[in-house]
Amino acid sequence: MAILNILRYPDHRLHKVAKPVAQVDDRIRQLVKDMAQTMYDAPGIGLAATQVDVHERVVVMDLSEEQSELMVLINPEIIWASEDVQVYEEGCLSVPGVYDEVKRAAQIKVRALDENGQSREFDADGLLAVCIQHELDHLNGKVFVQRLSSLKQNRIRNKILKQRREEQVASAS
């Protein structure tokens, strides 16, 4: 397993739309393992392949405290979403240190393949529904900050670019 490099907003590669996985094979299973290791190391609760510069529809998530309930979603799609919304404070491994409230469907029904290529459908609500919608946004080329006001987006972009400049200065000296 390998720790993969997580792209950081506003990297343009985060806005690429991921292509469907044609076949769940050993290459995809290795990607899943590497993504899971990267997510746990970060640490985070979800990671989309887009965030590690692989533009295929693969997501890993684990909402457990013990990091013992890995969920793999390949070619995930939301096949139903409630009209009821919930507001959660979201963060993102690609936007470190930034958290803000985002409105999303309160309940969803999801269809996806697992790491063995088996199709499954399930209902989700609460944090699981939020996480799935957040990661599917990544697969569709969208970062959660794009769901915020233009003013907040500009503040976040400027904050991140400033942090990056400071990191470059620190590493140069």
PDB file of C-alpha atoms in Angstrom:
ATOM      1  CA  MET A   1       0.000   0.000   0.000  1.00  0.00           C
ATOM      2  CA  ALA A   2       1.064   3.535  -0.675  1.00  0.00           C
ATOM      3  CA  ILE A   3       0.226   6.954   0.693  1.00  0.00           C
ATOM      4  CA  LEU A   4      -0.978   8.998  -2.270  1.00  0.00           C
ATOM      5  CA  ASN A   5      -0.606  12.747  -2.729  1.00  0.00           C
ATOM      6  CA  ILE A   6      -3.868  14.585  -2.011  1.00  0.00           C
ATOM      7  CA  LEU A   7      -4.534  17.496  -4.374  1.00  0.00           C
ATOM      8  CA  ARG A   8      -5.228  20.785  -2.623  1.00  0.00           C
ATOM      9  CA  TYR A   9      -7.800  23.361  -3.608  1.00  0.00           C
ATOM     10  CA  PRO A  10      -7.708  25.403  -5.850  1.00  0.00           C
ATOM     11  CA  ASP A  11      -5.792  22.836  -7.993  1.00  0.00           C
ATOM     12  CA  HIS A  12      -7.563  22.680 -11.377  1.00  0.00           C
ATOM     13  CA  ARG A  13      -7.370  18.862 -11.423  1.00  0.00           C
ATOM     14  CA  LEU A  14      -9.981  18.787  -8.642  1.00  0.00           C
ATOM     15  CA  HIS A  15     -12.485  20.029 -11.217  1.00  0.00           C
ATOM     16  CA  LYS A  16     -12.127  17.116 -13.654  1.00  0.00           C
ATOM     17  CA  VAL A  17     -15.173  14.883 -13.947  1.00  0.00           C
ATOM     18  CA  ALA A  18     -14.280  11.265 -13.168  1.00  0.00           C
ATOM     19  CA  LYS A  19     -15.009   8.544 -15.710  1.00  0.00           C
ATOM     20  CA  PRO A  20     -16.846   5.338 -14.804  1.00  0.00           C
ATOM     21  CA  VAL A  21     -14.718   2.321 -13.885  1.00  0.00           C
ATOM     22  CA  ALA A  22     -15.021  -0.116 -16.796  1.00  0.00           C
ATOM     23  CA  GLN A  23     -13.932  -3.178 -14.831  1.00  0.00           C
ATOM     24  CA  VAL A  24     -13.301  -3.828 -11.153  1.00  0.00           C
ATOM     25  CA  ASP A  25      -9.943  -5.583 -11.350  1.00  0.00           C
ATOM     26  CA  ASP A  26      -6.708  -5.842  -9.358  1.00  0.00           C
ATOM     27  CA  ARG A  27      -5.675  -2.329 -10.439  1.00  0.00           C
ATOM     28  CA  ILE A  28      -8.869  -0.865  -8.975  1.00  0.00           C
ATOM     29  CA  ARG A  29      -8.569  -2.980  -5.815  1.00  0.00           C
ATOM     30  CA  GLN A  30      -5.003  -1.678  -5.343  1.00  0.00           C
ATOM     31  CA  LEU A  31      -6.240   1.877  -5.873  1.00  0.00           C
ATOM     32  CA  VAL A  32      -8.878   1.257  -3.171  1.00  0.00           C
ATOM     33  CA  LYS A  33      -6.208  -0.015  -0.743  1.00  0.00           C
ATOM     34  CA  ASP A  34      -3.943   2.956  -1.443  1.00  0.00           C
ATOM     35  CA  MET A  35      -6.823   5.413  -1.116  1.00  0.00           C
ATOM     36  CA  ALA A  36      -7.917   3.856   2.188  1.00  0.00           C
ATOM     37  CA  GLN A  37      -4.362   4.061   3.557  1.00  0.00           C
ATOM     38  CA  THR A  38      -4.136   7.693   2.408  1.00  0.00           C
ATOM     39  CA  MET A  39      -7.495   8.572   3.978  1.00  0.00           C
ATOM     40  CA  TYR A  40      -6.596   6.947   7.311  1.00  0.00           C
ATOM     41  CA  ASP A  41      -3.153   8.588   7.316  1.00  0.00           C
ATOM     42  CA  ALA A  42      -4.528  12.082   6.570  1.00  0.00           C
ATOM     43  CA  PRO A  43      -6.728  11.485   8.758  1.00  0.00           C
ATOM     44  CA  GLY A  44     -10.145  11.755   7.131  1.00  0.00           C
ATOM     45  CA  ILE A  45     -13.471   9.962   6.815  1.00  0.00           C
ATOM     46  CA  GLY A  46     -13.795   9.998   3.027  1.00  0.00           C
ATOM     47  CA  LEU A  47     -11.683  10.256  -0.091  1.00  0.00           C
ATOM     48  CA  ALA A  48     -12.594  10.346  -3.779  1.00  0.00           C
ATOM     49  CA  ALA A  49     -10.163   9.182  -6.461  1.00  0.00           C
ATOM     50  CA  THR A  50     -10.286  12.667  -7.997  1.00  0.00           C
ATOM     51  CA  GLN A  51      -8.561  13.992  -4.873  1.00  0.00           C
ATOM     52  CA  VAL A  52      -5.524  11.791  -5.577  1.00  0.00           C
ATOM     53  CA  ASP A  53      -5.461  12.747  -9.276  1.00  0.00           C
ATOM     54  CA  VAL A  54      -7.098   9.525 -10.499  1.00  0.00           C
ATOM     55  CA  HIS A  55     -10.150  10.473 -12.504  1.00  0.00           C
ATOM     56  CA  GLU A  56     -12.226   7.350 -12.117  1.00  0.00           C
ATOM     57  CA  ARG A  57     -15.406   6.955 -10.074  1.00  0.00           C
ATOM     58  CA  VAL A  58     -14.011   5.415  -6.873  1.00  0.00           C
ATOM     59  CA  VAL A  59     -14.729   6.509  -3.281  1.00  0.00           C
ATOM     60  CA  VAL A  60     -13.572   5.164   0.080  1.00  0.00           C
ATOM     61  CA  MET A  61     -15.155   6.137   3.403  1.00  0.00           C
ATOM     62  CA  ASP A  62     -14.975   5.077   7.014  1.00  0.00           C
ATOM     63  CA  LEU A  63     -17.100   6.884   9.586  1.00  0.00           C
ATOM     64  CA  SER A  64     -16.110   4.632  12.499  1.00  0.00           C
ATOM     65  CA  GLU A  65     -13.946   5.899  15.354  1.00  0.00           C
ATOM     66  CA  GLU A  66     -11.813   2.732  15.145  1.00  0.00           C
ATOM     67  CA  GLN A  67     -11.259   3.018  11.370  1.00  0.00           C
ATOM     68  CA  SER A  68     -12.661  -0.484  11.044  1.00  0.00           C
ATOM     69  CA  GLU A  69     -15.652  -0.060   8.720  1.00  0.00           C
ATOM     70  CA  LEU A  70     -14.212   0.742   5.307  1.00  0.00           C
ATOM     71  CA  MET A  71     -16.898   1.391   2.710  1.00  0.00           C
ATOM     72  CA  VAL A  72     -15.949   1.218  -0.974  1.00  0.00           C
ATOM     73  CA  LEU A  73     -18.156   2.768  -3.639  1.00  0.00           C
ATOM     74  CA  ILE A  74     -17.272   2.219  -7.291  1.00  0.00           C
ATOM     75  CA  ASN A  75     -19.360   4.020  -9.927  1.00  0.00           C
ATOM     76  CA  PRO A  76     -21.641   5.363  -7.179  1.00  0.00           C
ATOM     77  CA  GLU A  77     -24.832   7.148  -8.074  1.00  0.00           C
ATOM     78  CA  ILE A  78     -27.592   8.698  -6.044  1.00  0.00           C
ATOM     79  CA  ILE A  79     -30.819   7.185  -7.364  1.00  0.00           C
ATOM     80  CA  TRP A  80     -33.111   9.090  -4.986  1.00  0.00           C
ATOM     81  CA  ALA A  81     -32.731  12.112  -2.728  1.00  0.00           C
ATOM     82  CA  SER A  82     -35.223  13.522  -0.248  1.00  0.00           C
ATOM     83  CA  GLU A  83     -36.503  17.047  -0.576  1.00  0.00           C
ATOM     84  CA  ASP A  84     -35.727  17.526   3.118  1.00  0.00           C
ATOM     85  CA  VAL A  85     -32.308  19.065   3.658  1.00  0.00           C
ATOM     86  CA  GLN A  86     -29.822  18.975   6.487  1.00  0.00           C
ATOM     87  CA  VAL A  87     -27.003  21.371   7.249  1.00  0.00           C
ATOM     88  CA  TYR A  88     -23.645  19.955   8.319  1.00  0.00           C
ATOM     89  CA  GLU A  89     -20.332  21.638   8.928  1.00  0.00           C
ATOM     90  CA  GLU A  90     -18.077  20.053   6.320  1.00  0.00           C
ATOM     91  CA  GLY A  91     -14.340  19.896   5.929  1.00  0.00           C
ATOM     92  CA  CYS A  92     -12.215  18.339   3.223  1.00  0.00           C
ATOM     93  CA  LEU A  93      -8.775  16.770   2.909  1.00  0.00           C
ATOM     94  CA  SER A  94      -8.270  18.887  -0.225  1.00  0.00           C
ATOM     95  CA  VAL A  95      -9.134  22.085   1.670  1.00  0.00           C
ATOM     96  CA  PRO A  96      -7.233  21.621   4.949  1.00  0.00           C
ATOM     97  CA  GLY A  97      -8.231  23.782   7.884  1.00  0.00           C
ATOM     98  CA  VAL A  98     -11.441  25.048   6.270  1.00  0.00           C
ATOM     99  CA  TYR A  99     -14.876  24.120   7.607  1.00  0.00           C
ATOM    100  CA  ASP A 100     -18.259  25.541   6.713  1.00  0.00           C
ATOM    101  CA  GLU A 101     -21.929  24.668   6.735  1.00  0.00           C
ATOM    102  CA  VAL A 102     -23.346  23.052   3.600  1.00  0.00           C
ATOM    103  CA  LYS A 103     -26.959  22.112   2.811  1.00  0.00           C
ATOM    104  CA  ARG A 104     -27.515  18.649   1.371  1.00  0.00           C
ATOM    105  CA  ALA A 105     -30.346  16.152   0.994  1.00  0.00           C
ATOM    106  CA  ALA A 106     -31.214  14.627   4.375  1.00  0.00           C
ATOM    107  CA  GLN A 107     -31.756  11.131   2.971  1.00  0.00           C
ATOM    108  CA  ILE A 108     -30.490   9.423  -0.165  1.00  0.00           C
ATOM    109  CA  LYS A 109     -30.599   6.044  -1.872  1.00  0.00           C
ATOM    110  CA  VAL A 110     -27.294   4.967  -3.432  1.00  0.00           C
ATOM    111  CA  ARG A 111     -26.326   2.367  -6.013  1.00  0.00           C
ATOM    112  CA  ALA A 112     -22.672   1.361  -6.380  1.00  0.00           C
ATOM    113  CA  LEU A 113     -20.297  -1.523  -6.913  1.00  0.00           C
ATOM    114  CA  ASP A 114     -18.098  -2.803  -4.106  1.00  0.00           C
ATOM    115  CA  GLU A 115     -14.411  -3.778  -4.428  1.00  0.00           C
ATOM    116  CA  ASN A 116     -15.479  -7.199  -5.740  1.00  0.00           C
ATOM    117  CA  GLY A 117     -17.626  -5.682  -8.485  1.00  0.00           C
ATOM    118  CA  GLN A 118     -20.880  -6.632  -6.744  1.00  0.00           C
ATOM    119  CA  SER A 119     -23.733  -4.176  -7.161  1.00  0.00           C
ATOM    120  CA  ARG A 120     -25.509  -2.929  -4.079  1.00  0.00           C
ATOM    121  CA  GLU A 121     -28.150  -0.396  -3.125  1.00  0.00           C
ATOM    122  CA  PHE A 122     -28.621   1.169   0.276  1.00  0.00           C
ATOM    123  CA  ASP A 123     -30.253   4.093   2.045  1.00  0.00           C
ATOM    124  CA  ALA A 124     -28.234   6.702   3.886  1.00  0.00           C
ATOM    125  CA  ASP A 125     -28.990   9.599   6.202  1.00  0.00           C
ATOM    126  CA  GLY A 126     -27.097  11.752   8.695  1.00  0.00           C
ATOM    127  CA  LEU A 127     -23.331  11.946   8.369  1.00  0.00           C
ATOM    128  CA  LEU A 128     -23.223   9.015   5.929  1.00  0.00           C
ATOM    129  CA  ALA A 129     -25.541  10.822   3.490  1.00  0.00           C
ATOM    130  CA  VAL A 130     -23.479  14.010   3.813  1.00  0.00           C
ATOM    131  CA  CYS A 131     -20.213  12.164   3.229  1.00  0.00           C
ATOM    132  CA  ILE A 132     -21.508  10.323   0.159  1.00  0.00           C
ATOM    133  CA  GLN A 133     -22.848  13.535  -1.392  1.00  0.00           C
ATOM    134  CA  HIS A 134     -19.572  15.331  -0.605  1.00  0.00           C
ATOM    135  CA  GLU A 135     -17.471  12.587  -2.245  1.00  0.00           C
ATOM    136  CA  LEU A 136     -19.769  12.343  -5.276  1.00  0.00           C
ATOM    137  CA  ASP A 137     -19.318  16.094  -5.724  1.00  0.00           C
ATOM    138  CA  HIS A 138     -15.580  15.400  -6.026  1.00  0.00           C
ATOM    139  CA  LEU A 139     -16.213  12.777  -8.721  1.00  0.00           C
ATOM    140  CA  ASN A 140     -18.266  15.394 -10.556  1.00  0.00           C
ATOM    141  CA  GLY A 141     -15.446  17.958 -10.366  1.00  0.00           C
ATOM    142  CA  LYS A 142     -16.868  20.006  -7.507  1.00  0.00           C
ATOM    143  CA  VAL A 143     -15.256  20.941  -4.181  1.00  0.00           C
ATOM    144  CA  PHE A 144     -17.517  21.740  -1.211  1.00  0.00           C
ATOM    145  CA  VAL A 145     -16.416  25.388  -1.114  1.00  0.00           C
ATOM    146  CA  GLN A 146     -18.175  25.829  -4.464  1.00  0.00           C
ATOM    147  CA  ARG A 147     -21.443  25.327  -2.575  1.00  0.00           C
ATOM    148  CA  LEU A 148     -20.670  28.455  -0.502  1.00  0.00           C
ATOM    149  CA  SER A 149     -21.205  32.122  -1.348  1.00  0.00           C
ATOM    150  CA  SER A 150     -18.792  33.838  -3.740  1.00  0.00           C
ATOM    151  CA  LEU A 151     -17.469  35.926  -0.868  1.00  0.00           C
ATOM    152  CA  LYS A 152     -16.642  32.826   1.201  1.00  0.00           C
ATOM    153  CA  GLN A 153     -15.102  31.112  -1.834  1.00  0.00           C
ATOM    154  CA  ASN A 154     -12.779  34.062  -2.441  1.00  0.00           C
ATOM    155  CA  ARG A 155     -11.782  34.248   1.234  1.00  0.00           C
ATOM    156  CA  ILE A 156     -10.998  30.530   1.309  1.00  0.00           C
ATOM    157  CA  ARG A 157      -9.017  30.664  -1.945  1.00  0.00           C
ATOM    158  CA  ASN A 158      -6.989  33.639  -0.698  1.00  0.00           C
ATOM    159  CA  LYS A 159      -6.360  31.977   2.681  1.00  0.00           C
ATOM    160  CA  ILE A 160      -5.126  28.784   1.037  1.00  0.00           C
ATOM    161  CA  LEU A 161      -2.915  30.593  -1.471  1.00  0.00           C
ATOM    162  CA  LYS A 162      -1.409  32.623   1.392  1.00  0.00           C
ATOM    163  CA  GLN A 163      -0.731  29.415   3.379  1.00  0.00           C
ATOM    164  CA  ARG A 164       0.916  27.876   0.322  1.00  0.00           C
ATOM    165  CA  ARG A 165       3.193  30.914  -0.168  1.00  0.00           C
ATOM    166  CA  GLU A 166       4.173  30.791   3.500  1.00  0.00           C
ATOM    167  CA  GLU A 167       4.936  27.047   3.228  1.00  0.00           C
ATOM    168  CA  GLN A 168       7.122  27.679   0.150  1.00  0.00           C
ATOM    169  CA  VAL A 169       9.038  30.437   1.931  1.00  0.00           C
ATOM    170  CA  ALA A 170       9.535  28.226   5.000  1.00  0.00           C
ATOM    171  CA  SER A 171      10.774  25.263   2.940  1.00  0.00           C
ATOM    172  CA  ALA A 172      13.143  27.478   0.936  1.00  0.00           C
ATOM    173  CA  SER A 173      14.912  28.698   4.069  1.00  0.00           C
TER     174      SER A 173
END
